[in-house]
Coordinates of C-alpha atoms in Angstrom, one line a residue:
M125 CA 44.3 22.5 29.4
N126 CA 42.1 25.1 31.0
K127 CA 39.1 23.6 32.2
I128 CA 36.8 26.4 30.9
I129 CA 38.4 26.1 27.5
F130 CA 38.2 22.4 27.3
C131 CA 34.5 22.2 28.4
G132 CA 34.0 25.0 25.7
L133 CA 35.2 22.7 22.9
L134 CA 32.8 19.8 24.5
M135 CA 30.1 22.4 24.2
L136 CA 31.3 23.6 20.9
S137 CA 31.3 20.1 19.1
S138 CA 27.8 19.3 20.5
I139 CA 26.0 22.4 18.7
F140 CA 24.1 21.9 15.5
I141 CA 23.6 25.5 14.3
G142 CA 24.5 27.5 11.0
C143 CA 23.4 27.1 7.2
N144 CA 23.5 24.1 5.3
S145 CA 25.1 21.9 7.7
F146 CA 24.3 20.2 11.0
L147 CA 28.0 20.6 12.2
D148 CA 28.6 24.0 11.2
A149 CA 28.7 26.0 14.2
K150 CA 31.7 28.6 14.1
P151 CA 34.3 28.3 16.7
R152 CA 34.6 31.4 19.1
K153 CA 37.6 33.1 18.6
G154 CA 40.5 32.4 21.1
L155 CA 39.2 28.6 21.3
V156 CA 42.3 26.2 22.0
I157 CA 42.2 23.1 20.5
P158 CA 44.1 20.0 22.4
E159 CA 47.5 19.9 21.3
K160 CA 49.3 17.5 23.9
L161 CA 49.5 13.6 23.2
E162 CA 47.6 13.1 26.9
Q163 CA 44.9 15.4 25.8
L164 CA 44.3 13.7 22.7
L165 CA 44.1 10.5 24.3
S166 CA 41.6 11.7 26.7
L167 CA 39.3 12.8 24.0
M168 CA 39.0 9.0 23.3
R169 CA 38.6 8.2 26.7
K170 CA 35.1 9.7 27.6
E171 CA 33.5 6.2 28.5
N172 CA 30.1 7.6 28.8
E173 CA 30.0 8.4 25.2
S174 CA 32.7 5.8 23.5
L175 CA 30.8 2.9 25.1
Q176 CA 27.0 3.6 24.2
D177 CA 25.6 2.3 21.0
P178 CA 22.4 3.8 19.4
T179 CA 19.1 2.1 20.4
F180 CA 16.7 2.9 18.0
G181 CA 17.7 -0.1 15.6
E182 CA 16.8 -2.3 18.5
L183 CA 13.7 -0.5 19.5
S184 CA 12.4 -1.0 15.8
T185 CA 12.7 -4.7 16.0
D186 CA 10.4 -7.7 16.5
D187 CA 12.2 -9.6 19.5
F188 CA 9.9 -8.1 21.7
Y189 CA 6.7 -6.1 22.5
W190 CA 5.3 -4.0 25.3
D191 CA 1.9 -3.8 26.8
T192 CA 0.1 -0.4 26.5
A193 CA 1.1 0.7 30.1
D194 CA 4.7 0.1 29.3
L195 CA 5.0 1.6 26.0
N196 CA 3.1 4.6 27.1
S197 CA 5.5 5.3 29.8
K198 CA 8.5 5.6 27.0
P199 CA 9.2 8.9 25.4
E200 CA 7.6 9.7 22.4
P201 CA 10.5 9.0 20.0
V202 CA 10.9 5.6 21.7
R203 CA 7.3 4.9 21.0
N204 CA 7.4 6.2 17.4
A205 CA 10.3 3.8 16.8
Y206 CA 8.6 1.0 18.4
L207 CA 5.6 1.6 16.3
W208 CA 7.3 2.1 12.7
K209 CA 6.1 5.5 12.5
P210 CA 6.5 6.5 8.8
A211 CA 7.5 10.4 9.3
N212 CA 8.0 12.8 12.1
M213 CA 9.4 10.3 14.3
F214 CA 12.0 12.4 16.5
G215 CA 9.9 15.6 16.4
A216 CA 11.8 19.0 15.9
D217 CA 14.3 18.4 18.5
F218 CA 17.7 16.9 18.1
L219 CA 18.1 13.1 18.6
I220 CA 20.4 12.9 21.3
E221 CA 22.1 9.6 20.1
W222 CA 22.7 11.1 16.7
L223 CA 24.3 13.8 18.6
F224 CA 26.6 11.9 20.7
H225 CA 27.5 9.9 17.6
Y226 CA 28.5 12.6 15.5
R227 CA 30.1 14.6 18.4
F228 CA 32.2 11.5 19.1
I229 CA 33.1 11.6 15.3
Y230 CA 34.3 15.3 16.1
Y231 CA 36.6 14.1 18.7
A232 CA 38.2 11.7 16.6
N233 CA 38.7 13.9 13.9
T234 CA 40.3 16.7 16.5
V235 CA 42.8 13.6 17.3
L236 CA 43.3 12.7 13.7
E237 CA 44.2 16.5 12.5
Q238 CA 46.5 17.4 15.7
L239 CA 48.5 14.2 15.9
P240 CA 50.5 15.1 12.6
N241 CA 51.8 18.1 14.5
I242 CA 53.3 15.8 17.5
T243 CA 56.7 14.1 16.8
P244 CA 56.5 11.4 19.4
S245 CA 59.6 10.3 21.2
T246 CA 60.5 6.4 21.3
S247 CA 59.1 6.4 24.6
E248 CA 55.6 8.4 23.3
L249 CA 55.5 6.5 20.3
R250 CA 53.3 3.6 21.3
E251 CA 50.5 6.4 22.9
W252 CA 50.8 8.1 19.6
N253 CA 49.9 5.1 17.8
K254 CA 47.4 4.0 20.2
A255 CA 45.6 7.6 19.8
K256 CA 45.6 7.5 16.1
G257 CA 44.2 3.9 16.2
E258 CA 41.1 4.5 18.9
A259 CA 40.4 7.7 16.6
L260 CA 40.0 5.6 13.5
F261 CA 38.3 3.0 15.3
Y262 CA 35.8 5.1 16.8
R263 CA 35.1 7.2 13.5
G264 CA 34.5 4.2 11.5
K265 CA 32.4 2.2 14.2
F266 CA 30.2 4.9 14.9
L267 CA 29.5 5.8 11.6
Y268 CA 28.5 2.2 10.9
D269 CA 26.6 2.1 14.2
M270 CA 24.4 5.0 12.7
A271 CA 24.5 3.5 9.1
I272 CA 23.0 0.4 10.0
I273 CA 19.8 2.4 11.5
W274 CA 19.8 5.4 9.4
S275 CA 21.0 3.8 6.1
S276 CA 20.1 0.9 3.6
A277 CA 22.3 -2.0 4.2
Y278 CA 25.6 -2.1 1.9
N279 CA 24.0 -4.8 -0.4
V280 CA 21.2 -2.5 -1.7
P281 CA 20.9 -2.6 -5.6
N282 CA 22.8 0.5 -6.8
N283 CA 24.3 1.5 -3.8
D284 CA 26.6 4.0 -5.5
K285 CA 23.3 5.9 -6.3
V286 CA 21.2 5.5 -2.9
L287 CA 21.7 8.0 -0.4
G288 CA 23.8 6.8 2.9
M289 CA 25.1 8.6 5.5
P290 CA 27.0 12.2 6.2
I291 CA 30.7 11.7 6.5
R292 CA 32.9 14.3 8.4
L293 CA 36.7 13.9 8.2
N294 CA 37.8 16.9 9.8
T295 CA 36.5 19.6 12.2
N296 CA 35.8 22.8 9.9
F297 CA 32.2 23.8 11.0
N298 CA 32.1 25.9 8.0
E299 CA 32.2 22.9 5.6
P300 CA 28.5 22.1 4.4
S301 CA 27.3 18.4 5.2
Y302 CA 25.7 16.2 2.3
R303 CA 25.0 12.8 2.4
S304 CA 27.2 10.5 0.8
S305 CA 26.1 7.4 -1.0
V306 CA 25.8 4.1 0.9
K307 CA 28.8 2.8 -1.2
D308 CA 30.8 5.7 -0.4
T309 CA 29.6 5.3 3.4
Y310 CA 31.0 2.0 3.5
A311 CA 34.0 2.6 1.7
Q312 CA 35.0 5.1 4.7
I313 CA 33.9 2.7 7.4
I314 CA 36.0 0.0 6.2
K315 CA 39.1 2.3 5.5
D316 CA 39.0 3.5 9.0
I317 CA 38.3 0.4 10.7
E318 CA 41.2 -1.5 8.6
E319 CA 43.5 1.5 9.1
S320 CA 43.1 1.5 13.0
I321 CA 44.6 -2.4 12.8
V322 CA 47.6 -0.9 11.9
Y323 CA 48.1 1.6 14.9
L324 CA 46.1 -0.3 17.6
P325 CA 48.1 -2.5 20.3
E326 CA 47.5 -6.4 19.8
L327 CA 45.4 -6.5 22.8
P328 CA 43.8 -4.0 25.0
E329 CA 44.6 -2.7 28.4
H330 CA 40.9 -3.6 29.1
V331 CA 38.0 -4.6 26.9
T332 CA 36.5 -1.1 27.3
R333 CA 39.8 0.0 24.9
P334 CA 40.1 -1.0 21.2
S335 CA 42.8 -3.3 20.2
K336 CA 43.8 -4.8 17.1
L337 CA 41.7 -8.1 18.0
A338 CA 38.9 -5.8 18.3
A339 CA 39.2 -3.9 14.9
K340 CA 39.4 -7.4 13.4
A341 CA 36.4 -8.4 15.2
M342 CA 34.7 -5.1 14.0
A343 CA 35.8 -5.9 10.6
A344 CA 34.2 -8.8 10.5
R345 CA 30.9 -7.5 11.9
I346 CA 30.9 -4.7 9.1
Y347 CA 32.0 -7.0 6.0
L348 CA 29.3 -9.5 6.9
S349 CA 26.7 -6.8 7.1
M350 CA 27.9 -5.9 3.6
G351 CA 27.2 -9.6 1.9
E352 CA 31.4 -9.3 1.8
Y353 CA 31.2 -12.9 3.2
E354 CA 34.8 -13.8 2.1
K355 CA 36.4 -10.9 3.9
A356 CA 34.3 -11.1 6.9
L357 CA 35.2 -15.2 7.0
I358 CA 39.1 -13.9 6.8
Y359 CA 38.4 -11.4 10.0
A360 CA 36.6 -13.7 11.9
E361 CA 38.8 -16.3 11.5
E362 CA 41.9 -14.3 12.6
V363 CA 40.3 -13.4 15.8
L364 CA 39.4 -16.9 16.4
K365 CA 43.0 -17.9 16.2
V366 CA 43.9 -15.5 19.2
K367 CA 40.6 -15.7 21.3
S368 CA 38.2 -18.7 20.7
E369 CA 37.1 -19.9 24.3
L370 CA 33.7 -20.0 25.1
I371 CA 31.4 -19.9 28.4
D372 CA 29.9 -23.3 29.3
F373 CA 26.5 -22.5 29.9
N374 CA 26.3 -26.0 31.6
Q375 CA 28.3 -24.0 34.4
L376 CA 26.1 -21.1 34.9
S377 CA 23.1 -21.0 37.2
T378 CA 20.0 -20.6 35.2
T379 CA 18.2 -19.2 38.4
A380 CA 20.9 -16.7 39.4
D381 CA 19.4 -13.0 38.7
Y382 CA 22.3 -12.2 35.9
P383 CA 24.2 -15.4 35.4
I384 CA 26.7 -13.8 33.0
A385 CA 29.6 -11.8 34.2
I386 CA 30.5 -8.4 32.6
F387 CA 34.0 -8.2 31.0
N388 CA 33.8 -12.3 30.6
K389 CA 36.3 -14.3 29.1
E390 CA 34.2 -14.0 25.6
V391 CA 34.0 -10.3 25.3
I392 CA 36.5 -8.6 22.9
Y393 CA 35.1 -5.1 23.1
H394 CA 32.7 -3.9 25.7
S395 CA 30.1 -1.6 24.6
Y396 CA 26.1 -1.3 25.6
M397 CA 22.9 0.5 25.1
Q398 CA 21.0 2.5 27.5
L399 CA 18.0 0.2 27.2
Y400 CA 16.9 -1.7 30.2
M401 CA 15.1 -4.5 29.1
A402 CA 12.8 -5.5 31.6
N403 CA 8.9 -5.9 31.4
F404 CA 8.5 -6.8 27.8
Y405 CA 7.1 -9.7 26.0
L406 CA 9.0 -11.9 23.9
N407 CA 8.1 -12.6 20.5
P408 CA 6.5 -15.9 20.8
G409 CA 8.0 -17.2 17.6
L410 CA 11.4 -16.3 19.1
L411 CA 10.8 -17.7 22.5
A412 CA 9.4 -21.0 20.9
S413 CA 12.7 -21.7 19.0
Y414 CA 14.6 -22.2 22.1
S415 CA 14.3 -26.1 22.9
G416 CA 14.0 -27.3 26.4
D417 CA 17.5 -28.4 25.9
D418 CA 18.7 -25.2 24.8
L419 CA 20.2 -23.5 28.3
R420 CA 20.0 -19.6 26.7
R421 CA 16.2 -19.8 27.2
D422 CA 16.4 -20.0 30.9
I423 CA 20.1 -18.1 30.9
Y424 CA 19.0 -15.4 28.6
F425 CA 15.5 -14.5 30.0
G426 CA 14.1 -14.2 33.4
Y427 CA 10.0 -15.1 33.4
Q428 CA 7.5 -13.2 35.7
N429 CA 4.2 -14.5 36.8
N430 CA 2.2 -12.3 34.2
G431 CA 4.0 -13.7 31.2
K432 CA 6.7 -11.0 31.0
I433 CA 10.2 -11.2 30.6
E434 CA 13.6 -9.2 31.7
L435 CA 16.9 -9.6 29.8
K436 CA 19.2 -11.2 32.6
G437 CA 21.5 -12.7 30.2
S438 CA 23.3 -10.1 29.0
Y439 CA 27.5 -9.5 28.6
Y440 CA 26.8 -6.2 30.5
G441 CA 25.7 -8.3 33.7
D442 CA 22.5 -6.9 34.3
A443 CA 19.3 -6.1 32.0
A444 CA 21.2 -3.5 29.9
P445 CA 22.0 -4.8 26.2
F446 CA 25.4 -5.5 25.4
T447 CA 26.2 -4.7 22.1
G448 CA 30.0 -5.1 21.7
L449 CA 32.3 -7.7 20.1
A450 CA 32.5 -11.3 21.7
V451 CA 33.6 -14.5 20.5
D452 CA 30.4 -16.0 20.2
E453 CA 29.7 -13.6 17.5
M454 CA 32.8 -14.8 15.5
Y455 CA 31.9 -18.4 15.6
L456 CA 28.6 -17.6 14.1
I457 CA 30.2 -15.2 11.4
A458 CA 32.7 -17.7 10.5
A459 CA 29.9 -20.6 10.0
E460 CA 27.9 -18.6 8.0
C461 CA 30.4 -17.6 6.0
Q462 CA 31.6 -21.0 5.4
A463 CA 28.3 -22.2 4.7
R464 CA 27.7 -19.8 2.0
N465 CA 30.9 -21.0 -0.1
T466 CA 32.1 -24.5 0.1
G467 CA 32.9 -25.0 3.6
Q468 CA 30.0 -26.8 5.0
D469 CA 31.9 -29.4 7.3
R470 CA 34.1 -26.3 8.5
A471 CA 30.6 -24.6 9.4
K472 CA 29.3 -27.1 11.6
E473 CA 32.3 -27.6 13.1
Y474 CA 31.9 -24.1 14.2
M475 CA 28.5 -24.6 15.3
R476 CA 29.2 -28.0 17.2
S477 CA 31.8 -25.9 19.3
L478 CA 29.2 -23.1 19.6
L479 CA 26.4 -25.3 20.5
E480 CA 28.3 -27.8 22.8
K481 CA 28.2 -24.6 25.3
R482 CA 24.8 -23.4 24.6
Y483 CA 22.9 -26.7 25.2
K484 CA 22.3 -29.3 27.8
K485 CA 25.3 -32.2 27.8
N486 CA 24.8 -34.7 24.6
T487 CA 21.7 -32.7 23.5
V488 CA 23.5 -30.6 20.5
P489 CA 21.1 -31.0 17.2
I490 CA 22.5 -33.2 14.7
L491 CA 23.8 -31.3 11.7
Q492 CA 25.5 -34.0 10.2
D493 CA 22.9 -34.5 7.3
L494 CA 21.9 -30.7 6.8
S495 CA 21.9 -29.8 3.1
K496 CA 23.9 -26.4 2.4
T497 CA 20.4 -24.6 2.1
E498 CA 19.4 -26.3 5.2
L499 CA 22.6 -25.2 7.1
L500 CA 22.5 -21.8 6.0
D501 CA 19.0 -21.6 7.5
F502 CA 19.9 -23.4 10.9
I503 CA 23.1 -20.9 11.3
L504 CA 20.8 -17.8 10.7
Q505 CA 18.4 -19.1 13.2
E506 CA 21.2 -19.6 15.8
R507 CA 22.2 -16.2 15.2
R508 CA 19.4 -14.6 16.3
K509 CA 19.0 -16.7 19.4
E510 CA 22.2 -16.4 20.4
L511 CA 22.8 -12.8 19.5
V512 CA 19.1 -11.7 20.6
F513 CA 19.1 -7.9 22.1
R514 CA 23.0 -7.4 21.0
G515 CA 21.9 -4.6 18.3
L516 CA 22.1 -6.6 15.5
R517 CA 18.8 -7.5 14.4
W518 CA 17.8 -4.6 12.5
G519 CA 20.8 -4.5 10.0
D520 CA 20.6 -8.7 9.8
V521 CA 17.1 -8.2 8.6
K522 CA 18.1 -5.4 6.2
R523 CA 20.9 -7.3 4.9
L524 CA 19.1 -10.7 4.4
N525 CA 15.9 -8.8 2.6
N526 CA 18.4 -7.5 -0.2
E527 CA 19.0 -11.0 -0.5
G528 CA 15.7 -11.8 -1.2
R529 CA 14.8 -13.9 2.1
A530 CA 11.5 -11.7 2.4
V531 CA 12.2 -11.4 6.1
T532 CA 8.7 -9.6 7.3
L533 CA 8.8 -8.1 11.1
E534 CA 6.0 -8.9 13.2
R535 CA 4.9 -6.6 16.0
F536 CA 2.2 -8.0 18.5
S537 CA 0.1 -6.1 21.0
Q538 CA -1.1 -6.8 24.3
G539 CA -4.6 -7.9 22.5
G540 CA -3.4 -10.1 20.5
N541 CA -3.5 -7.8 17.3
V542 CA -0.2 -8.2 15.0
D543 CA 1.1 -5.2 13.0
Y544 CA 3.8 -6.2 10.1
L545 CA 6.7 -4.3 8.5
Q546 CA 6.9 -5.6 5.2
A547 CA 10.3 -7.0 3.5
N548 CA 12.1 -3.6 2.2
D549 CA 9.9 -1.3 3.3
P550 CA 11.2 2.1 3.5
R551 CA 10.7 2.5 6.9
F552 CA 13.5 0.2 7.5
N553 CA 15.5 3.2 7.2
L554 CA 14.8 5.4 9.9
P555 CA 13.9 8.9 8.8
F556 CA 16.8 11.7 9.8
P557 CA 15.9 13.7 13.0
E558 CA 14.0 16.5 11.7
G559 CA 16.0 19.1 13.2
V560 CA 19.0 18.1 11.4
I561 CA 17.0 18.0 8.1
D562 CA 15.4 21.8 9.0
L563 CA 19.1 22.9 9.5
S564 CA 21.2 21.0 7.0
G565 CA 19.0 20.9 4.1
M566 CA 20.0 17.3 3.2
E567 CA 17.6 14.9 1.7
Q568 CA 15.3 12.9 4.3
N569 CA 14.9 9.0 3.8
P570 CA 11.9 8.2 1.6
R571 CA 8.8 7.0 3.8

């Protein structure tokens, strides 16, 4: 494809102008849409966008806090999200993360619209299927990543009436955008992810590419967030039948700058946040939850003389948070889902398998005598400790609060003051970027 025309397509897909829609720019005359299979696949291989996950949910959690100087050094939208600002969080400009994700959804829609026009030869069928599977995977994943931050959790009461996310299923710029219900938002997410399983290869060429295994792991994550625990269990256990090997933290160096390698054997699908987690304070309650025998305390965190911490145990291989899919998450999903039903013994087996690789030898907590309620509480605590800075805390809190767990977030400040975000506060759904609301006329989240 002509380079100028291709660049024009990329620019076009990132423009948000028009009446009644934030993705309604009119394509210029003569615009050539990619039609060849290799061109369509190349749209799915833009790793500077496909592997990046949004940061604003993580910024809003209570797992860490900055001192005044560090906070003031951040861009205004970051400060506003961190401080749980009720309104005008992002200003009049478009939010880059929002634009990137909906732009990639546009890429996915381009692929899905053009593929029916290509009749693949026998030698091309595998690549044709891969293109369709990747487009479905990314469309579902990116809509989910946005919904976790900007929409209510699926298990909110009356989810068929509560507003969710705008769903874009084609490249028609003239089609107005509107907010679907939470129920319809998640129905589309699940439809895309489950359909992608049909077309994706069993295992990826590399963990930066989607696969059947990654799509099943993604389905397990999504169904857990929906409170659909039986379905989450099915997918998590299907993944563990294929990939279950864990890193033994007893064999890692606690003094290494970054003890856990990128693309390690637990990784099912690799993605990350552009958020360098250094020079922050860990929530004191979270820090205290790691016992002296818990190797994660010193594998995950590097401690400075001033009390500040650096994230060093990310599966990204440095201080940027890994937000992809990994085996340890599947163990925790399987354990939680078993514990919620009648599989307490199986849940304990999953937890023992995981924790034997996370605690010093012969120091794994005894689970034998835990009641069903105590076991679930234990698993949820271990989930927070194991998956810290994975981009999951914000959605977990919303899901659990809709079940009545009344999780209140605490934000500590340098002077010892504490701010609180009470359970089910409207601010758990971040406001849509004001530029999007101004151009589209869509309804803003309640503040």
